CSV table of N, CA and C in Angstrom, one decimal:
chain,number,residue,atom,x,y,z
S,1,GLN,N,-11.9,-14.8,11.5
S,1,GLN,CA,-10.5,-14.3,11.8
S,1,GLN,C,-10.6,-13.2,12.8
S,2,THR,N,-9.6,-13.1,13.6
S,2,THR,CA,-9.6,-12.2,14.8
S,2,THR,C,-9.3,-10.7,14.3
S,3,VAL,N,-10.2,-9.8,14.8
S,3,VAL,CA,-10.0,-8.4,14.7
S,3,VAL,C,-10.0,-7.8,16.0
S,4,VAL,N,-9.1,-6.9,16.4
S,4,VAL,CA,-9.0,-6.2,17.6
S,4,VAL,C,-9.1,-4.7,17.4
S,5,GLN,N,-10.0,-4.0,18.1
S,5,GLN,CA,-10.1,-2.6,18.0
S,5,GLN,C,-10.0,-2.0,19.4
S,6,ILE,N,-9.0,-1.1,19.6
S,6,ILE,CA,-8.8,-0.5,20.8
S,6,ILE,C,-9.0,1.0,20.6
S,7,ALA,N,-10.2,1.5,21.1
S,7,ALA,CA,-10.5,2.9,21.0
S,7,ALA,C,-10.3,3.5,22.4
S,8,SER,N,-9.2,4.1,22.6
S,8,SER,CA,-8.8,4.5,24.0
S,8,SER,C,-8.0,5.8,23.8
S,9,HIS,N,-7.2,6.0,24.8
S,9,HIS,CA,-6.3,7.2,24.8
S,9,HIS,C,-4.8,6.6,24.8
S,10,PHE,N,-4.0,7.3,24.0
S,10,PHE,CA,-2.6,6.9,24.0
S,10,PHE,C,-1.8,8.1,24.3
S,11,VAL,N,-0.8,8.0,25.2
S,11,VAL,CA,0.1,9.1,25.6
S,11,VAL,C,1.5,8.7,25.1
S,12,LEU,N,2.0,9.5,24.2
S,12,LEU,CA,3.3,9.3,23.6
S,12,LEU,C,4.3,10.3,24.3
S,13,THR,N,5.3,9.6,24.9
S,13,THR,CA,6.4,10.4,25.5
S,13,THR,C,7.6,10.0,24.7
S,14,PRO,N,7.9,10.9,23.7
S,14,PRO,CA,9.0,10.6,22.8
S,14,PRO,C,10.3,10.1,23.5
S,15,GLY,N,10.9,9.0,23.1
S,15,GLY,CA,12.1,8.5,23.6
S,15,GLY,C,12.0,7.7,24.9
S,16,ASN,N,10.8,7.5,25.4
S,16,ASN,CA,10.7,6.7,26.6
S,16,ASN,C,9.5,5.8,26.6
S,17,ASP,N,9.7,4.5,26.3
S,17,ASP,CA,8.7,3.5,26.3
S,17,ASP,C,8.0,3.2,27.6
S,18,ASP,N,8.7,3.6,28.7
S,18,ASP,CA,8.1,3.4,30.0
S,18,ASP,C,7.0,4.4,30.3
S,19,PHE,N,7.1,5.6,29.7
S,19,PHE,CA,6.1,6.6,29.9
S,19,PHE,C,5.1,6.8,28.7
S,20,SER,N,5.3,6.0,27.7
S,20,SER,CA,4.3,6.0,26.6
S,20,SER,C,3.4,4.9,26.8
S,21,TYR,N,2.1,5.2,26.9
S,21,TYR,CA,1.1,4.1,27.3
S,21,TYR,C,-0.3,4.3,26.7
S,22,LEU,N,-0.9,3.1,26.6
S,22,LEU,CA,-2.4,3.1,26.3
S,22,LEU,C,-3.1,3.1,27.6
S,23,LEU,N,-4.2,3.9,27.7
S,23,LEU,CA,-5.0,4.0,28.9
S,23,LEU,C,-6.1,3.1,28.7
S,24,LEU,N,-6.2,2.1,29.6
S,24,LEU,CA,-7.2,1.0,29.5
S,24,LEU,C,-8.0,1.0,30.9
S,25,GLY,N,-9.1,0.4,30.9
S,25,GLY,CA,-9.8,0.1,32.1
S,25,GLY,C,-9.2,-1.0,32.8
S,26,GLY,N,-9.3,-1.1,34.1
S,26,GLY,CA,-8.8,-2.3,34.8
S,26,GLY,C,-8.2,-2.0,36.1
S,27,LYS,N,-7.0,-2.6,36.4
S,27,LYS,CA,-6.5,-2.7,37.7
S,27,LYS,C,-6.2,-1.4,38.5
S,28,ASP,N,-5.9,-0.3,37.8
S,28,ASP,CA,-5.6,0.9,38.5
S,28,ASP,C,-6.9,1.8,38.7
S,29,THR,N,-8.1,1.2,38.6
S,29,THR,CA,-9.3,2.1,38.6
S,29,THR,C,-9.7,2.7,39.9
S,30,GLU,N,-9.0,2.3,41.0
S,30,GLU,CA,-9.4,2.9,42.3
S,30,GLU,C,-9.4,4.4,42.4
S,31,LEU,N,-8.5,5.0,41.6
S,31,LEU,CA,-8.4,6.4,41.5
S,31,LEU,C,-9.1,7.0,40.3
S,32,GLY,N,-9.7,6.1,39.5
S,32,GLY,CA,-10.5,6.5,38.4
S,32,GLY,C,-9.6,6.8,37.2
S,33,THR,N,-8.4,6.4,37.2
S,33,THR,CA,-7.5,6.8,36.1
S,33,THR,C,-7.3,5.7,35.1
S,34,GLY,N,-7.8,4.5,35.4
S,34,GLY,CA,-7.6,3.4,34.4
S,34,GLY,C,-6.2,2.8,34.5
S,35,TYR,N,-6.0,1.8,33.7
S,35,TYR,CA,-4.7,1.0,33.7
S,35,TYR,C,-3.9,1.6,32.6
S,36,LYS,N,-2.6,1.9,32.9
S,36,LYS,CA,-1.7,2.4,31.9
S,36,LYS,C,-0.8,1.2,31.4
S,37,LEU,N,-1.1,0.8,30.2
S,37,LEU,CA,-0.3,-0.3,29.6
S,37,LEU,C,0.8,0.4,28.8
S,38,SER,N,2.0,0.4,29.4
S,38,SER,CA,3.2,1.1,28.7
S,38,SER,C,3.6,0.3,27.5
S,39,MET,N,4.3,1.0,26.6
S,39,MET,CA,4.8,0.3,25.4
S,39,MET,C,5.9,-0.7,25.9
S,40,ALA,N,6.7,-0.4,26.9
S,40,ALA,CA,7.7,-1.3,27.4
S,40,ALA,C,7.0,-2.5,27.9
S,41,ASP,N,5.9,-2.4,28.7
S,41,ASP,CA,5.2,-3.6,29.3
S,41,ASP,C,4.6,-4.4,28.2
S,42,PHE,N,4.0,-3.7,27.2
S,42,PHE,CA,3.4,-4.4,26.0
S,42,PHE,C,4.4,-5.2,25.3
S,43,SER,N,5.6,-4.7,25.0
S,43,SER,CA,6.6,-5.4,24.3
S,43,SER,C,7.2,-6.5,25.1
S,44,ALA,N,7.3,-6.4,26.4
S,44,ALA,CA,8.0,-7.4,27.2
S,44,ALA,C,7.0,-8.5,27.7
S,45,ASP,N,5.7,-8.3,27.6
S,45,ASP,CA,4.8,-9.3,28.1
S,45,ASP,C,4.7,-10.5,27.2
S,46,ARG,N,5.3,-11.6,27.7
S,46,ARG,CA,5.3,-12.9,27.0
S,46,ARG,C,4.0,-13.6,27.0
S,47,ASN,N,3.1,-13.1,27.8
S,47,ASN,CA,1.7,-13.8,27.9
S,47,ASN,C,0.7,-13.1,27.0
S,48,LEU,N,1.1,-12.0,26.3
S,48,LEU,CA,0.3,-11.3,25.4
S,48,LEU,C,0.4,-11.9,24.0
S,49,HIS,N,-0.6,-12.6,23.6
S,49,HIS,CA,-0.5,-13.3,22.3
S,49,HIS,C,-1.5,-12.8,21.3
S,50,ILE,N,-1.0,-12.2,20.2
S,50,ILE,CA,-1.9,-11.7,19.2
S,50,ILE,C,-1.5,-12.2,17.8
S,51,GLU,N,-0.7,-13.3,17.8
S,51,GLU,CA,-0.3,-13.9,16.5
S,51,GLU,C,-1.6,-14.3,15.7
S,52,GLY,N,-1.5,-14.0,14.4
S,52,GLY,CA,-2.6,-14.3,13.6
S,52,GLY,C,-3.8,-13.4,13.6
S,53,THR,N,-3.7,-12.3,14.4
S,53,THR,CA,-4.8,-11.3,14.4
S,53,THR,C,-4.8,-10.7,13.0
S,54,LYS,N,-5.9,-10.7,12.3
S,54,LYS,CA,-6.0,-10.2,11.0
S,54,LYS,C,-5.8,-8.7,10.9
S,55,LEU,N,-6.4,-8.0,11.9
S,55,LEU,CA,-6.3,-6.6,12.0
S,55,LEU,C,-6.4,-6.1,13.4
S,56,PHE,N,-5.4,-5.3,13.8
S,56,PHE,CA,-5.3,-4.7,15.2
S,56,PHE,C,-5.4,-3.2,15.0
S,57,THR,N,-6.5,-2.6,15.4
S,57,THR,CA,-6.7,-1.2,15.2
S,57,THR,C,-6.5,-0.4,16.5
S,58,LEU,N,-5.6,0.5,16.4
S,58,LEU,CA,-5.3,1.4,17.6
S,58,LEU,C,-5.7,2.8,17.2
S,59,SER,N,-7.0,3.1,17.4
S,59,SER,CA,-7.5,4.4,16.9
S,59,SER,C,-7.3,5.5,17.9
S,60,ALA,N,-6.4,5.3,18.9
S,60,ALA,CA,-6.1,6.4,19.9
S,60,ALA,C,-5.1,7.3,19.2
S,61,CYS,N,-4.9,8.4,19.9
S,61,CYS,CA,-3.9,9.5,19.4
S,61,CYS,C,-2.5,9.0,19.3
S,62,GLN,N,-1.9,9.3,18.2
S,62,GLN,CA,-0.4,9.1,18.0
S,62,GLN,C,0.1,7.7,18.1
S,63,THR,N,-0.7,6.7,17.9
S,63,THR,CA,-0.3,5.3,18.1
S,63,THR,C,0.7,4.9,17.0
S,64,GLY,N,0.7,5.6,15.9
S,64,GLY,CA,1.6,5.3,14.8
S,64,GLY,C,2.7,6.4,14.6
S,65,ALA,N,2.8,7.3,15.6
S,65,ALA,CA,3.8,8.4,15.5
S,65,ALA,C,5.2,7.9,15.8
S,66,GLU,N,6.1,8.5,15.2
S,66,GLU,CA,7.5,8.2,15.4
S,66,GLU,C,7.9,8.7,16.8
S,67,SER,N,8.8,7.9,17.5
S,67,SER,CA,9.3,8.3,18.8
S,67,SER,C,10.8,8.4,18.7
S,68,ARG,N,11.4,9.5,19.1
S,68,ARG,CA,12.8,9.7,19.0
S,68,ARG,C,13.4,10.0,20.4
S,69,ARG,N,14.5,9.4,20.7
S,69,ARG,CA,15.2,9.8,21.9
S,69,ARG,C,15.9,11.1,21.8
S,70,ASP,N,16.4,11.7,22.9
S,70,ASP,CA,17.1,13.0,22.8
S,70,ASP,C,18.3,13.0,21.9
S,71,ASP,N,18.9,11.8,21.8
S,71,ASP,CA,20.1,11.7,21.0
S,71,ASP,C,19.8,11.4,19.5
S,72,GLY,N,18.5,11.5,19.1
S,72,GLY,CA,18.1,11.4,17.7
S,72,GLY,C,17.8,10.0,17.2
S,73,VAL,N,18.0,9.0,18.1
S,73,VAL,CA,17.7,7.6,17.7
S,73,VAL,C,16.2,7.4,17.6
S,74,VAL,N,15.7,6.9,16.5
S,74,VAL,CA,14.3,6.6,16.3
S,74,VAL,C,14.0,5.3,17.0
S,75,MET,N,12.9,5.3,17.8
S,75,MET,CA,12.5,4.2,18.6
S,75,MET,C,11.2,3.6,18.0
S,76,GLU,N,11.0,2.3,18.3
S,76,GLU,CA,9.8,1.7,17.8
S,76,GLU,C,8.5,2.4,18.3
S,77,GLY,N,7.5,2.5,17.5
S,77,GLY,CA,6.2,3.0,17.9
S,77,GLY,C,5.3,1.9,18.3
S,78,MET,N,4.1,2.3,18.8
S,78,MET,CA,3.2,1.3,19.2
S,78,MET,C,2.7,0.4,18.1
S,79,SER,N,2.5,0.9,16.9
S,79,SER,CA,2.1,0.1,15.8
S,79,SER,C,3.1,-1.0,15.4
S,80,GLU,N,4.4,-0.6,15.5
S,80,GLU,CA,5.5,-1.6,15.2
S,80,GLU,C,5.5,-2.7,16.2
S,81,ALA,N,5.3,-2.3,17.5
S,81,ALA,CA,5.3,-3.3,18.6
S,81,ALA,C,4.1,-4.3,18.4
S,82,VAL,N,3.0,-3.8,17.9
S,82,VAL,CA,1.8,-4.7,17.6
S,82,VAL,C,2.2,-5.7,16.5
S,83,LEU,N,2.8,-5.2,15.4
S,83,LEU,CA,3.2,-6.1,14.3
S,83,LEU,C,4.3,-7.1,14.8
S,84,GLU,N,5.2,-6.7,15.7
S,84,GLU,CA,6.2,-7.6,16.2
S,84,GLU,C,5.6,-8.7,17.0
S,85,LYS,N,4.5,-8.4,17.7
S,85,LYS,CA,3.8,-9.4,18.5
S,85,LYS,C,3.0,-10.4,17.7
S,86,GLY,N,2.9,-10.1,16.4
S,86,GLY,CA,2.3,-11.1,15.5
S,86,GLY,C,1.0,-10.7,14.8
S,87,ALA,N,0.5,-9.5,15.0
S,87,ALA,CA,-0.6,-9.1,14.2
S,87,ALA,C,-0.3,-9.0,12.7
S,88,GLU,N,-1.2,-9.4,11.8
S,88,GLU,CA,-0.9,-9.3,10.4
S,88,GLU,C,-0.9,-7.9,9.9
S,89,ALA,N,-1.8,-7.0,10.5
S,89,ALA,CA,-1.9,-5.6,10.1
S,89,ALA,C,-2.3,-4.8,11.2
S,90,VAL,N,-2.0,-3.5,11.2
S,90,VAL,CA,-2.4,-2.6,12.2
S,90,VAL,C,-2.8,-1.2,11.6
S,91,ILE,N,-3.9,-0.7,12.1
S,91,ILE,CA,-4.2,0.7,11.7
S,91,ILE,C,-3.9,1.5,12.9
S,92,SER,N,-3.2,2.6,12.7
S,92,SER,CA,-2.8,3.5,13.8
S,92,SER,C,-2.9,5.0,13.3
S,93,THR,N,-2.6,5.9,14.2
S,93,THR,CA,-2.7,7.3,13.9
S,93,THR,C,-1.4,8.0,14.1
S,94,LEU,N,-1.2,9.1,13.2
S,94,LEU,CA,0.0,9.8,13.3
S,94,LEU,C,0.0,11.0,14.2
S,95,TRP,N,-1.2,11.5,14.5
S,95,TRP,CA,-1.3,12.7,15.4
S,95,TRP,C,-2.5,12.5,16.3
S,96,SER,N,-2.8,13.5,17.1
S,96,SER,CA,-4.0,13.5,18.0
S,96,SER,C,-5.2,13.6,17.1
S,97,VAL,N,-6.2,12.8,17.5
S,97,VAL,CA,-7.4,12.6,16.7
S,97,VAL,C,-8.6,13.1,17.4
S,98,ASN,N,-9.6,13.5,16.6
S,98,ASN,CA,-10.9,13.9,17.2
S,98,ASN,C,-11.8,12.7,17.4
S,99,ASP,N,-12.4,12.6,18.6
S,99,ASP,CA,-13.2,11.5,18.9
S,99,ASP,C,-14.4,11.2,18.0
S,100,ALA,N,-15.1,12.3,17.6
S,100,ALA,CA,-16.3,12.2,16.7
S,100,ALA,C,-15.9,11.7,15.3
S,101,SER,N,-14.9,12.3,14.8
S,101,SER,CA,-14.4,11.9,13.4
S,101,SER,C,-13.8,10.5,13.4
S,102,THR,N,-13.1,10.2,14.5
S,102,THR,CA,-12.5,8.8,14.5
S,102,THR,C,-13.6,7.8,14.6
S,103,SER,N,-14.6,8.0,15.5
S,103,SER,CA,-15.7,7.1,15.6
S,103,SER,C,-16.4,6.9,14.2
S,104,ALA,N,-16.7,8.0,13.6
S,104,ALA,CA,-17.4,8.0,12.3
S,104,ALA,C,-16.5,7.2,11.2
S,105,LEU,N,-15.2,7.5,11.2
S,105,LEU,CA,-14.4,6.9,10.2
S,105,LEU,C,-14.2,5.4,10.5
S,106,MET,N,-14.1,5.0,11.7
S,106,MET,CA,-13.9,3.6,12.1
S,106,MET,C,-15.2,2.8,11.7
S,107,ALA,N,-16.4,3.4,12.1
S,107,ALA,CA,-17.6,2.7,11.8
S,107,ALA,C,-17.8,2.5,10.3
S,108,ASP,N,-17.5,3.6,9.5
S,108,ASP,CA,-17.6,3.5,8.0
S,108,ASP,C,-16.6,2.5,7.5
S,109,PHE,N,-15.3,2.5,8.0
S,109,PHE,CA,-14.3,1.6,7.5
S,109,PHE,C,-14.8,0.1,7.7
S,110,TYR,N,-15.2,-0.2,8.9
S,110,TYR,CA,-15.6,-1.6,9.2
S,110,TYR,C,-16.9,-2.0,8.4
S,111,LYS,N,-17.8,-1.1,8.2
S,111,LYS,CA,-19.0,-1.3,7.4
S,111,LYS,C,-18.6,-1.7,6.0
S,112,LEU,N,-17.6,-0.9,5.5
S,112,LEU,CA,-17.2,-1.1,4.1
S,112,LEU,C,-16.4,-2.4,4.0
S,113,TRP,N,-15.4,-2.6,4.9
S,113,TRP,CA,-14.5,-3.7,4.8
S,113,TRP,C,-15.2,-5.0,5.0
S,114,VAL,N,-15.9,-5.1,6.1
S,114,VAL,CA,-16.6,-6.4,6.5
S,114,VAL,C,-17.8,-6.6,5.5
S,115,GLY,N,-18.5,-5.5,5.2
S,115,GLY,CA,-19.7,-5.6,4.4
S,115,GLY,C,-19.4,-6.0,2.9
S,116,SER,N,-18.1,-5.8,2.5
S,116,SER,CA,-17.7,-6.1,1.1
S,116,SER,C,-17.5,-7.6,1.0
S,117,GLU,N,-17.5,-8.4,2.1
S,117,GLU,CA,-17.3,-9.8,2.0
S,117,GLU,C,-16.1,-10.2,1.2
S,118,GLY,N,-15.0,-9.5,1.4
S,118,GLY,CA,-13.7,-9.8,0.7
S,118,GLY,C,-13.5,-9.1,-0.6
S,119,LYS,N,-14.4,-8.3,-1.0
S,119,LYS,CA,-14.2,-7.6,-2.3
S,119,LYS,C,-13.4,-6.4,-2.2
S,120,LEU,N,-13.3,-5.8,-1.0
S,120,LEU,CA,-12.5,-4.6,-0.7
S,120,LEU,C,-11.3,-5.1,0.2
S,121,THR,N,-10.1,-4.6,-0.1
S,121,THR,CA,-9.0,-4.9,0.8
S,121,THR,C,-9.1,-3.9,2.0
S,122,LYS,N,-8.4,-4.1,3.0
S,122,LYS,CA,-8.4,-3.2,4.1
S,122,LYS,C,-8.0,-1.8,3.6
S,123,THR,N,-7.0,-1.7,2.8
S,123,THR,CA,-6.5,-0.4,2.2
S,123,THR,C,-7.6,0.3,1.5
S,124,GLN,N,-8.3,-0.4,0.6
S,124,GLN,CA,-9.4,0.2,-0.1
S,124,GLN,C,-10.5,0.7,0.8
S,125,ALA,N,-10.9,-0.1,1.8
S,125,ALA,CA,-11.9,0.3,2.7
S,125,ALA,C,-11.5,1.5,3.5
S,126,LEU,N,-10.3,1.6,3.9
S,126,LEU,CA,-9.8,2.7,4.7
S,126,LEU,C,-9.8,4.0,3.8
S,127,ARG,N,-9.3,3.8,2.5
S,127,ARG,CA,-9.4,4.9,1.6
S,127,ARG,C,-10.8,5.5,1.4
S,128,HIS,N,-11.7,4.5,1.1
S,128,HIS,CA,-13.1,4.9,0.9
S,128,HIS,C,-13.7,5.7,2.1
S,129,ALA,N,-13.4,5.2,3.3
S,129,ALA,CA,-13.9,5.8,4.5
S,129,ALA,C,-13.3,7.2,4.7
S,130,GLU,N,-12.0,7.3,4.4
S,130,GLU,CA,-11.4,8.7,4.5
S,130,GLU,C,-12.0,9.6,3.4
S,131,LEU,N,-12.3,9.1,2.2
S,131,LEU,CA,-12.9,9.9,1.2
S,131,LEU,C,-14.3,10.3,1.6
S,132,ASP,N,-15.0,9.4,2.3
S,132,ASP,CA,-16.4,9.7,2.8
S,132,ASP,C,-16.4,10.9,3.7
S,133,LEU,N,-15.3,11.0,4.6
S,133,LEU,CA,-15.2,12.2,5.4
S,133,LEU,C,-14.8,13.4,4.6
S,134,LEU,N,-13.9,13.3,3.7
S,134,LEU,CA,-13.4,14.4,2.9
S,134,LEU,C,-14.5,15.0,2.1
S,135,HIS,N,-15.3,14.1,1.5
S,135,HIS,CA,-16.4,14.6,0.6
S,135,HIS,C,-17.7,14.8,1.3
S,136,GLU,N,-17.7,14.8,2.6
S,136,GLU,CA,-18.8,15.0,3.5
S,136,GLU,C,-20.0,14.1,3.3
S,137,ILE,N,-19.7,12.9,2.8
S,137,ILE,CA,-20.7,11.8,2.8
S,137,ILE,C,-21.0,11.4,4.2
S,138,ILE,N,-20.0,11.4,5.1
S,138,ILE,CA,-20.1,11.2,6.5
S,138,ILE,C,-19.9,12.6,7.2
S,139,LYS,N,-20.9,13.0,8.0
S,139,LYS,CA,-20.9,14.3,8.6
S,139,LYS,C,-21.0,14.1,10.1
S,140,PRO,N,-20.5,15.1,10.9
S,140,PRO,CA,-20.7,15.1,12.3
S,140,PRO,C,-22.2,15.0,12.7
S,141,GLY,N,-22.5,14.3,13.7
S,141,GLY,CA,-23.8,14.2,14.2
S,141,GLY,C,-24.2,15.4,15.1
S,142,PRO,N,-25.5,15.5,15.4
S,142,PRO,CA,-25.9,16.7,16.2
S,142,PRO,C,-25.3,16.7,17.6
S,143,GLU,N,-25.0,15.5,18.1
S,143,GLU,CA,-24.4,15.5,19.5
S,143,GLU,C,-23.0,16.1,19.5
S,144,SER,N,-22.3,16.1,18.3
S,144,SER,CA,-21.0,16.7,18.2
S,144,SER,C,-21.1,18.2,17.9
S,145,THR,N,-21.9,18.5,17.0
S,145,THR,CA,-22.0,20.0,16.6
S,145,THR,C,-22.7,20.8,17.6
S,146,SER,N,-23.6,20.2,18.4
S,146,SER,CA,-24.3,21.0,19.4
S,146,SER,C,-23.3,21.3,20.6
S,147,LYS,N,-22.2,20.6,20.7
S,147,LYS,CA,-21.3,20.8,21.8
S,147,LYS,C,-20.1,21.7,21.3
S,148,GLY,N,-20.3,22.4,20.2
S,148,GLY,CA,-19.2,23.2,19.7
S,148,GLY,C,-18.2,22.4,18.9
S,149,GLY,N,-18.5,21.2,18.5
S,149,GLY,CA,-17.6,20.4,17.7
S,149,GLY,C,-17.6,20.8,16.3
S,150,PRO,N,-16.9,20.1,15.4
S,150,PRO,CA,-16.8,20.4,14.0
S,150,PRO,C,-18.2,20.3,13.3
S,151,THR,N,-18.4,21.1,12.3
S,151,THR,CA,-19.6,20.9,11.5
S,151,THR,C,-19.3,20.1,10.2
S,152,SER,N,-18.1,19.8,10.0
S,152,SER,CA,-17.6,19.0,8.8
S,152,SER,C,-16.4,18.3,9.1
S,153,PHE,N,-16.1,17.1,8.5
S,153,PHE,CA,-14.9,16.4,8.7
S,153,PHE,C,-14.0,16.5,7.4
S,154,GLU,N,-14.3,17.5,6.5
S,154,GLU,CA,-13.5,17.5,5.3
S,154,GLU,C,-12.1,17.9,5.4
S,155,ASN,N,-11.7,18.6,6.5
S,155,ASN,CA,-10.3,19.0,6.8
S,155,ASN,C,-9.5,17.7,7.0
S,156,PRO,N,-8.3,17.6,6.4
S,156,PRO,CA,-7.4,16.5,6.5
S,156,PRO,C,-7.1,16.1,8.0
S,157,TYR,N,-7.2,17.1,8.9
S,157,TYR,CA,-7.0,16.8,10.3
S,157,TYR,C,-7.8,15.6,10.8
S,158,TYR,N,-9.1,15.5,10.2
S,158,TYR,CA,-10.0,14.5,10.7
S,158,TYR,C,-9.9,13.2,10.1
S,159,TRP,N,-9.3,13.1,8.9
S,159,TRP,CA,-9.3,11.8,8.2
S,159,TRP,C,-7.9,11.3,7.8
S,160,ALA,N,-6.9,12.2,7.8
S,160,ALA,CA,-5.6,11.8,7.2
S,160,ALA,C,-4.6,11.2,8.2
S,161,PRO,N,-4.8,11.2,9.5
S,161,PRO,CA,-3.8,10.6,10.4
S,161,PRO,C,-3.8,9.1,10.5
S,162,PHE,N,-4.8,8.4,9.8
S,162,PHE,CA,-4.9,7.0,9.9
S,162,PHE,C,-4.0,6.3,8.8
S,163,VAL,N,-3.2,5.4,9.3
S,163,VAL,CA,-2.3,4.6,8.4
S,163,VAL,C,-2.5,3.1,8.7
S,164,LEU,N,-2.2,2.4,7.6
S,164,LEU,CA,-2.3,0.9,7.7
S,164,LEU,C,-0.9,0.4,7.5
S,165,MET,N,-0.5,-0.5,8.4
S,165,MET,CA,0.8,-1.1,8.2
S,165,MET,C,0.6,-2.6,8.2
S,166,GLY,N,1.5,-3.3,7.5
S,166,GLY,CA,1.4,-4.8,7.4
S,166,GLY,C,0.6,-5.2,6.2
S,167,ASN,N,-0.1,-6.3,6.4
S,167,ASN,CA,-0.9,-6.9,5.3
S,167,ASN,C,-2.1,-6.0,4.9
S,168,TRP,N,-2.0,-5.4,3.8
S,168,TRP,CA,-3.0,-4.4,3.4
S,168,TRP,C,-4.3,-5.1,2.7
S,169,GLN,N,-4.2,-6.4,2.5
S,169,GLN,CA,-5.3,-7.0,1.8
S,169,GLN,C,-6.5,-7.4,2.6
């Protein structure tokens, strides 16, 4: 079954799907800035087919955050757009995330989920991975701590922004 993991940057401009985007490599690289796939373009692209994707992970900053227009109307977030395109489940984030902790959490999550051969649901694997950071079973590596990064991932900032929507099994 198909699993998609996008570890990139996401810029959320509340209330404006044209200026909220995933930063990807590709067509706009002549300036070294990458390709900006806006939420508006993602939603409107009829050639983008992700139906049946078992899990679509958007581990970039704020991919699951709420977006509001100035008049207070709540707009669809990136995670909802992915579900509407046909993914069965999506993991996204509620706030800006740390690269080192996100990488550690995602590696642990996939090791637990895939390694369980169906014994753990996606929700259980995500919970266990989050607890591994909280209880310091997973710690920052020397490459992170030597650059002034965190010495522990126990603070909820590092593990709590990850949410699972859709089919949790």
